[in-house]
Amino acid sequence: MALNACLACIAADRYEKANLAMKNQLGELMKQAQQMRETHAALADLEVRGEAGGGMVKLKMTCRHEVRSINIDDALLGEDRDMLEDILTAAFNDALRKVDRTIQDKYSGITAGLNLPGGIKLPF
């Protein structure tokens, strides 16, 4: 009988420890979720600059992929249309790469302990 009571105490103790560990993990997960929401909100106003053609075309884009401004050097306005289109495309692509890199950098510290599989882009 005493053995059964002792085993019951051990089982209850293990249950309490497991329950506490699960609560701690859930608390950490909630903190990470809050950090992700805050980071997502901060990225909305963060701007990156894309350039092409040796700086002849510059643009500003937010990390939500909203283009805020485009500046084209006057020297390009007299050039042929195909070259201007190519340089604009390169400037957009440069800005998009910088946005992706900025987002990954901002989220990397938050998601470090989540063990996410490779290839997942944030924000989800």
Coordinates of N, CA, C and O in Angstrom, one line a residue:
M1 N 0.8 -1.2 0.0 CA 0.0 0.0 0.0 C 0.9 1.3 0.0 O 0.6 2.2 -0.7
A2 N 1.9 1.2 0.8 CA 2.8 2.4 0.9 C 3.5 2.6 -0.4 O 3.8 3.7 -0.8
L3 N 3.8 1.5 -1.1 CA 4.5 1.5 -2.4 C 3.6 2.2 -3.4 O 4.1 3.0 -4.2
N4 N 2.3 1.9 -3.4 CA 1.4 2.5 -4.3 C 1.2 4.0 -4.1 O 1.2 4.8 -5.0
A5 N 1.2 4.4 -2.8 CA 1.2 5.8 -2.4 C 2.4 6.5 -2.9 O 2.4 7.6 -3.4
C6 N 3.6 5.9 -2.7 CA 4.8 6.5 -3.1 C 4.9 6.6 -4.7 O 5.3 7.7 -5.2
L7 N 4.4 5.6 -5.4 CA 4.4 5.7 -6.9 C 3.4 6.8 -7.3 O 3.7 7.5 -8.3
A8 N 2.3 6.9 -6.6 CA 1.3 8.0 -7.0 C 2.0 9.4 -6.8 O 1.7 10.3 -7.6
C9 N 2.7 9.5 -5.7 CA 3.4 10.8 -5.4 C 4.4 11.1 -6.5 O 4.5 12.3 -7.0
I10 N 5.2 10.1 -6.9 CA 6.2 10.3 -8.0 C 5.5 10.7 -9.3 O 5.9 11.6 -10.0
A11 N 4.4 10.0 -9.6 CA 3.7 10.3 -10.8 C 3.1 11.7 -10.8 O 3.2 12.4 -11.8
A12 N 2.6 12.1 -9.7 CA 2.0 13.4 -9.5 C 3.1 14.5 -9.7 O 2.9 15.5 -10.3
D13 N 4.3 14.2 -9.1 CA 5.4 15.1 -9.2 C 5.8 15.3 -10.7 O 6.1 16.4 -11.1
R14 N 5.9 14.2 -11.4 CA 6.3 14.2 -12.8 C 5.3 15.0 -13.6 O 5.7 15.7 -14.5
Y15 N 4.0 14.8 -13.3 CA 3.0 15.4 -14.0 C 3.1 17.0 -13.8 O 3.0 17.7 -14.8
E16 N 3.3 17.4 -12.6 CA 3.5 18.8 -12.3 C 4.7 19.4 -13.0 O 4.6 20.5 -13.5
K17 N 5.8 18.7 -13.0 CA 7.0 19.2 -13.7 C 6.7 19.3 -15.2 O 7.1 20.3 -15.8
A18 N 6.1 18.3 -15.8 CA 5.8 18.3 -17.2 C 4.8 19.5 -17.5 O 5.0 20.2 -18.5
N19 N 3.8 19.7 -16.7 CA 2.8 20.7 -16.8 C 3.5 22.1 -16.8 O 3.3 23.0 -17.6
L20 N 4.4 22.3 -15.8 CA 5.2 23.5 -15.7 C 6.0 23.8 -16.9 O 6.1 24.9 -17.4
A21 N 6.7 22.7 -17.4 CA 7.6 22.9 -18.6 C 6.7 23.3 -19.8 O 7.2 24.1 -20.6
M22 N 5.6 22.7 -19.9 CA 4.7 23.0 -21.1 C 4.2 24.5 -21.0 O 4.2 25.2 -21.9
K23 N 3.9 24.9 -19.7 CA 3.5 26.3 -19.6 C 4.6 27.3 -19.9 O 4.4 28.3 -20.5
N24 N 5.8 26.9 -19.5 CA 7.0 27.8 -19.8 C 7.2 27.8 -21.3 O 7.5 28.9 -21.9
Q25 N 7.1 26.7 -22.0 CA 7.2 26.7 -23.5 C 6.1 27.5 -24.2 O 6.4 28.2 -25.1
L26 N 4.9 27.4 -23.7 CA 3.8 28.2 -24.2 C 4.1 29.7 -24.0 O 3.8 30.5 -24.9
G27 N 4.6 30.0 -22.9 CA 4.9 31.4 -22.6 C 5.9 32.0 -23.5 O 5.8 33.1 -24.0
E28 N 7.0 31.2 -23.8 CA 8.0 31.6 -24.7 C 7.5 31.7 -26.1 O 7.8 32.7 -26.8
L29 N 6.6 30.8 -26.5 CA 6.0 30.9 -27.8 C 5.1 32.1 -28.0 O 5.2 32.8 -29.0
M30 N 4.4 32.5 -26.9 CA 3.6 33.7 -27.0 C 4.5 35.0 -27.1 O 4.1 35.9 -27.8
K31 N 5.6 35.0 -26.4 CA 6.6 36.1 -26.5 C 7.1 36.2 -27.9 O 7.2 37.3 -28.4
Q32 N 7.4 35.1 -28.5 CA 7.9 35.1 -29.9 C 6.9 35.6 -30.8 O 7.1 36.4 -31.8
A33 N 5.6 35.2 -30.6 CA 4.5 35.7 -31.5 C 4.3 37.2 -31.3 O 4.1 37.9 -32.4
Q34 N 4.5 37.7 -30.1 CA 4.3 39.1 -29.9 C 5.5 39.9 -30.6 O 5.3 40.9 -31.3
Q35 N 6.7 39.3 -30.5 CA 7.9 39.9 -31.2 C 7.7 40.0 -32.7 O 8.0 40.9 -33.4
M36 N 7.1 38.9 -33.2 CA 6.9 38.8 -34.6 C 5.8 39.9 -35.1 O 6.0 40.5 -36.1
R37 N 4.8 40.0 -34.3 CA 3.8 41.1 -34.6 C 4.4 42.5 -34.6 O 4.2 43.3 -35.5
E38 N 5.2 42.7 -33.6 CA 5.9 44.0 -33.5 C 6.9 44.3 -34.6 O 6.9 45.4 -35.2
T39 N 7.6 43.2 -35.0 CA 8.6 43.3 -36.1 C 7.8 43.6 -37.4 O 8.2 44.4 -38.2
H40 N 6.7 42.9 -37.6 CA 5.9 43.0 -38.8 C 5.4 44.4 -39.0 O 5.5 45.0 -40.0
A41 N 5.0 45.0 -37.8 CA 4.5 46.4 -37.9 C 5.6 47.4 -38.2 O 5.4 48.3 -38.9
A42 N 6.8 47.1 -37.6 CA 7.9 48.0 -37.8 C 8.4 48.0 -39.3 O 8.8 49.0 -39.8
L43 N 8.3 46.8 -39.9 CA 8.7 46.7 -41.3 C 7.8 47.4 -42.2 O 8.3 47.8 -43.3
A44 N 6.6 47.7 -41.8 CA 5.7 48.4 -42.7 C 6.3 49.8 -43.1 O 6.1 50.3 -44.2
D45 N 6.9 50.5 -42.2 CA 7.5 51.8 -42.5 C 9.0 51.8 -42.8 O 9.5 52.8 -43.2
L46 N 9.6 50.7 -42.7 CA 11.0 50.6 -43.0 C 11.2 50.6 -44.6 O 10.6 49.9 -45.3
E47 N 12.1 51.5 -45.0 CA 12.3 51.7 -46.4 C 13.7 51.2 -46.8 O 14.7 51.3 -46.0
V48 N 13.8 50.6 -48.0 CA 15.1 50.2 -48.6 C 15.2 51.0 -49.9 O 14.2 51.4 -50.5
R49 N 16.4 51.1 -50.4 CA 16.7 51.8 -51.6 C 17.3 50.8 -52.7 O 18.2 50.1 -52.4
G50 N 16.7 50.8 -53.8 CA 17.2 50.1 -54.9 C 17.9 51.0 -55.9 O 17.4 52.1 -56.1
E51 N 18.9 50.5 -56.5 CA 19.6 51.4 -57.5 C 20.1 50.5 -58.7 O 20.3 49.3 -58.6
A52 N 20.2 51.2 -59.9 CA 20.7 50.5 -61.0 C 21.3 51.5 -62.0 O 21.1 52.7 -61.8
G53 N 22.1 51.0 -62.9 CA 22.7 51.9 -63.9 C 23.7 52.9 -63.3 O 23.8 54.1 -63.6
G54 N 24.4 52.4 -62.3 CA 25.4 53.2 -61.6 C 24.8 54.4 -60.8 O 25.4 55.4 -60.7
G55 N 23.6 54.1 -60.3 CA 22.9 55.2 -59.5 C 22.0 56.1 -60.4 O 21.4 57.1 -59.9
M56 N 21.9 55.8 -61.7 CA 21.1 56.7 -62.5 C 19.6 56.5 -62.3 O 18.8 57.4 -62.6
V57 N 19.2 55.3 -61.8 CA 17.8 55.1 -61.4 C 17.9 54.6 -59.9 O 18.6 53.7 -59.6
K58 N 17.1 55.3 -59.1 CA 17.0 55.0 -57.7 C 15.5 54.9 -57.3 O 14.7 55.7 -57.8
L59 N 15.2 54.0 -56.4 CA 13.8 54.0 -55.9 C 13.8 53.6 -54.5 O 14.8 53.0 -54.0
K60 N 12.8 54.0 -53.8 CA 12.5 53.7 -52.4 C 11.3 52.7 -52.3 O 10.3 53.0 -53.0
M61 N 11.5 51.7 -51.5 CA 10.4 50.7 -51.4 C 10.3 50.3 -49.9 O 11.3 50.1 -49.3
T62 N 9.1 50.1 -49.4 CA 8.9 49.7 -48.1 C 9.1 48.2 -48.0 O 9.0 47.5 -49.1
C63 N 9.2 47.6 -46.8 CA 9.3 46.2 -46.7 C 7.9 45.5 -46.9 O 7.8 44.3 -46.7
R64 N 6.9 46.3 -47.2 CA 5.6 45.7 -47.7 C 5.5 45.8 -49.2 O 4.4 45.7 -49.7
H65 N 6.6 46.1 -49.8 CA 6.7 46.1 -51.3 C 5.9 47.3 -51.9 O 5.4 47.2 -53.0
E66 N 5.8 48.4 -51.2 CA 5.1 49.6 -51.7 C 6.2 50.5 -52.2 O 7.1 50.9 -51.4
V67 N 6.2 50.9 -53.4 CA 7.1 51.9 -54.0 C 6.8 53.3 -53.5 O 5.7 53.7 -53.7
R68 N 7.7 53.9 -52.9 CA 7.5 55.3 -52.4 C 7.9 56.4 -53.3 O 7.3 57.4 -53.4
S69 N 9.1 56.1 -54.0 CA 9.5 57.1 -55.0 C 10.5 56.5 -56.0 O 11.1 55.4 -55.7
I70 N 10.5 57.1 -57.2 CA 11.5 56.7 -58.2 C 12.1 57.9 -58.7 O 11.5 58.9 -59.0
N71 N 13.5 57.9 -58.8 CA 14.2 59.0 -59.3 C 15.0 58.5 -60.5 O 15.8 57.6 -60.4
I72 N 14.9 59.2 -61.6 CA 15.6 58.9 -62.9 C 16.4 60.1 -63.3 O 16.0 61.2 -63.4
D73 N 17.7 59.8 -63.5 CA 18.7 60.8 -63.9 C 18.3 61.4 -65.2 O 17.8 60.7 -66.1
D74 N 18.4 62.7 -65.3 CA 18.0 63.4 -66.6 C 18.7 62.8 -67.8 O 18.1 62.8 -68.9
A75 N 19.9 62.3 -67.6 CA 20.6 61.8 -68.8 C 20.0 60.6 -69.4 O 20.1 60.3 -70.6
L76 N 19.2 59.9 -68.6 CA 18.5 58.7 -69.1 C 17.2 59.0 -69.9 O 16.7 58.2 -70.7
L77 N 16.7 60.2 -69.7 CA 15.4 60.5 -70.3 C 15.6 60.7 -71.8 O 14.6 60.5 -72.6
G78 N 16.7 61.0 -72.3 CA 17.0 61.1 -73.7 C 17.4 59.8 -74.4 O 17.5 59.7 -75.6
E79 N 17.7 58.8 -73.6 CA 18.1 57.5 -74.1 C 16.9 56.7 -74.7 O 15.8 57.1 -74.6
D80 N 17.3 55.6 -75.2 CA 16.2 54.8 -75.8 C 15.4 54.1 -74.7 O 15.8 53.9 -73.6
R81 N 14.2 53.8 -75.0 CA 13.2 53.3 -74.1 C 13.6 51.9 -73.6 O 13.4 51.6 -72.4
D82 N 14.2 51.0 -74.4 CA 14.6 49.7 -73.9 C 15.6 49.8 -72.8 O 15.5 49.0 -71.8
M83 N 16.6 50.6 -73.0 CA 17.6 50.7 -71.9 C 17.0 51.3 -70.6 O 17.3 50.7 -69.5
L84 N 16.1 52.3 -70.7 CA 15.5 52.8 -69.5 C 14.6 51.7 -68.8 O 14.7 51.6 -67.6
E85 N 13.9 50.9 -69.6 CA 13.1 49.9 -69.0 C 14.0 48.8 -68.3 O 13.6 48.3 -67.3
D86 N 15.1 48.5 -69.0 CA 16.0 47.5 -68.4 C 16.6 48.0 -67.0 O 16.7 47.3 -66.1
I87 N 17.0 49.3 -67.0 CA 17.5 49.8 -65.8 C 16.5 49.9 -64.7 O 16.7 49.7 -63.5
L88 N 15.2 50.3 -65.0 CA 14.1 50.4 -64.1 C 13.9 49.0 -63.5 O 13.7 48.8 -62.3
T89 N 13.9 48.0 -64.4 CA 13.7 46.6 -63.9 C 14.8 46.2 -62.9 O 14.5 45.6 -61.9
A90 N 16.0 46.5 -63.3 CA 17.1 46.2 -62.4 C 17.0 46.9 -61.0 O 17.3 46.3 -60.0
A91 N 16.6 48.1 -61.0 CA 16.4 48.9 -59.8 C 15.3 48.2 -58.9 O 15.5 48.1 -57.7
F92 N 14.2 47.9 -59.5 CA 13.1 47.2 -58.8 C 13.6 45.9 -58.2 O 13.4 45.6 -57.0
N93 N 14.3 45.1 -59.0 CA 14.8 43.8 -58.5 C 15.8 44.0 -57.4 O 15.9 43.2 -56.4
D94 N 16.7 45.0 -57.5 CA 17.6 45.3 -56.4 C 16.9 45.6 -55.1 O 17.2 45.1 -54.0
A95 N 15.9 46.5 -55.2 CA 15.1 46.8 -54.0 C 14.4 45.6 -53.4 O 14.3 45.4 -52.2
L96 N 13.8 44.8 -54.3 CA 13.1 43.6 -53.8 C 14.1 42.6 -53.1 O 13.7 42.1 -52.0
R97 N 15.3 42.4 -53.6 CA 16.3 41.6 -52.9 C 16.6 42.2 -51.5 O 16.7 41.5 -50.6
K98 N 16.8 43.5 -51.5 CA 17.1 44.2 -50.2 C 15.9 44.0 -49.2 O 16.1 43.9 -48.0
V99 N 14.7 44.1 -49.7 CA 13.5 43.9 -48.8 C 13.5 42.5 -48.2 O 13.4 42.3 -47.0
D100 N 13.7 41.5 -49.1 CA 13.8 40.1 -48.6 C 14.9 39.9 -47.6 O 14.7 39.3 -46.6
R101 N 16.0 40.5 -47.9 CA 17.2 40.3 -47.0 C 16.9 41.0 -45.6 O 17.2 40.5 -44.5
T102 N 16.3 42.2 -45.7 CA 15.9 43.0 -44.5 C 14.9 42.2 -43.6 O 15.1 42.1 -42.4
I103 N 13.9 41.7 -44.3 CA 12.9 40.9 -43.5 C 13.5 39.7 -42.9 O 13.2 39.4 -41.7
Q104 N 14.3 38.9 -43.6 CA 14.9 37.7 -43.0 C 15.9 38.1 -41.8 O 15.9 37.4 -40.8
D105 N 16.6 39.2 -42.0 CA 17.5 39.7 -40.9 C 16.7 40.0 -39.7 O 17.0 39.7 -38.5
K106 N 15.5 40.7 -39.8 CA 14.7 41.1 -38.7 C 14.1 40.0 -38.0 O 14.0 40.0 -36.8
Y107 N 13.7 38.9 -38.7 CA 13.0 37.8 -38.1 C 14.0 36.7 -37.6 O 13.6 35.9 -36.9
S108 N 15.2 36.8 -38.1 CA 16.1 35.7 -37.7 C 16.3 35.5 -36.2 O 16.4 34.4 -35.7
G109 N 16.5 36.6 -35.5 CA 16.6 36.5 -34.0 C 15.4 35.9 -33.3 O 15.5 35.2 -32.4
I110 N 14.2 36.3 -33.8 CA 13.0 35.9 -33.2 C 12.7 34.4 -33.4 O 12.3 33.7 -32.5
T111 N 13.0 33.9 -34.6 CA 12.7 32.5 -35.0 C 13.8 31.6 -34.8 O 13.7 30.4 -35.1
A112 N 14.9 32.0 -34.1 CA 16.1 31.1 -34.0 C 15.7 29.8 -33.2 O 16.2 28.8 -33.6
G113 N 14.9 29.8 -32.3 CA 14.6 28.6 -31.5 C 13.4 27.8 -32.0 O 13.0 26.8 -31.4
L114 N 12.8 28.2 -33.1 CA 11.6 27.6 -33.6 C 11.8 26.3 -34.4 O 10.9 25.6 -34.7
N115 N 13.1 26.1 -34.9 CA 13.4 25.0 -35.8 C 12.5 24.9 -37.0 O 12.0 23.8 -37.3
L116 N 12.3 26.0 -37.7 CA 11.5 26.0 -38.9 C 12.3 25.3 -40.0 O 13.5 25.5 -40.1
P117 N 11.5 24.6 -40.9 CA 12.2 24.0 -42.0 C 12.7 25.1 -43.0 O 12.2 26.2 -43.0
G118 N 13.7 24.7 -43.7 CA 14.3 25.7 -44.7 C 13.3 26.1 -45.8 O 12.4 25.3 -46.1
G119 N 13.5 27.3 -46.3 CA 12.6 27.7 -47.4 C 11.4 28.5 -47.0 O 10.6 29.0 -47.8
I120 N 11.1 28.5 -45.7 CA 9.9 29.3 -45.2 C 10.3 30.8 -45.2 O 11.3 31.2 -44.6
K121 N 9.5 31.6 -45.9 CA 9.7 33.0 -45.9 C 8.8 33.7 -44.9 O 7.7 33.3 -44.8
L122 N 9.4 34.6 -44.2 CA 8.6 35.4 -43.2 C 8.4 36.8 -43.7 O 9.3 37.3 -44.4
P123 N 7.4 37.5 -43.4 CA 6.3 36.9 -42.6 C 5.5 35.9 -43.4 O 5.4 36.0 -44.6
F124 N 4.8 35.0 -42.7 CA 4.1 33.9 -43.4 C 3.2 34.4 -44.4 O 2.5 34.8 -44.9

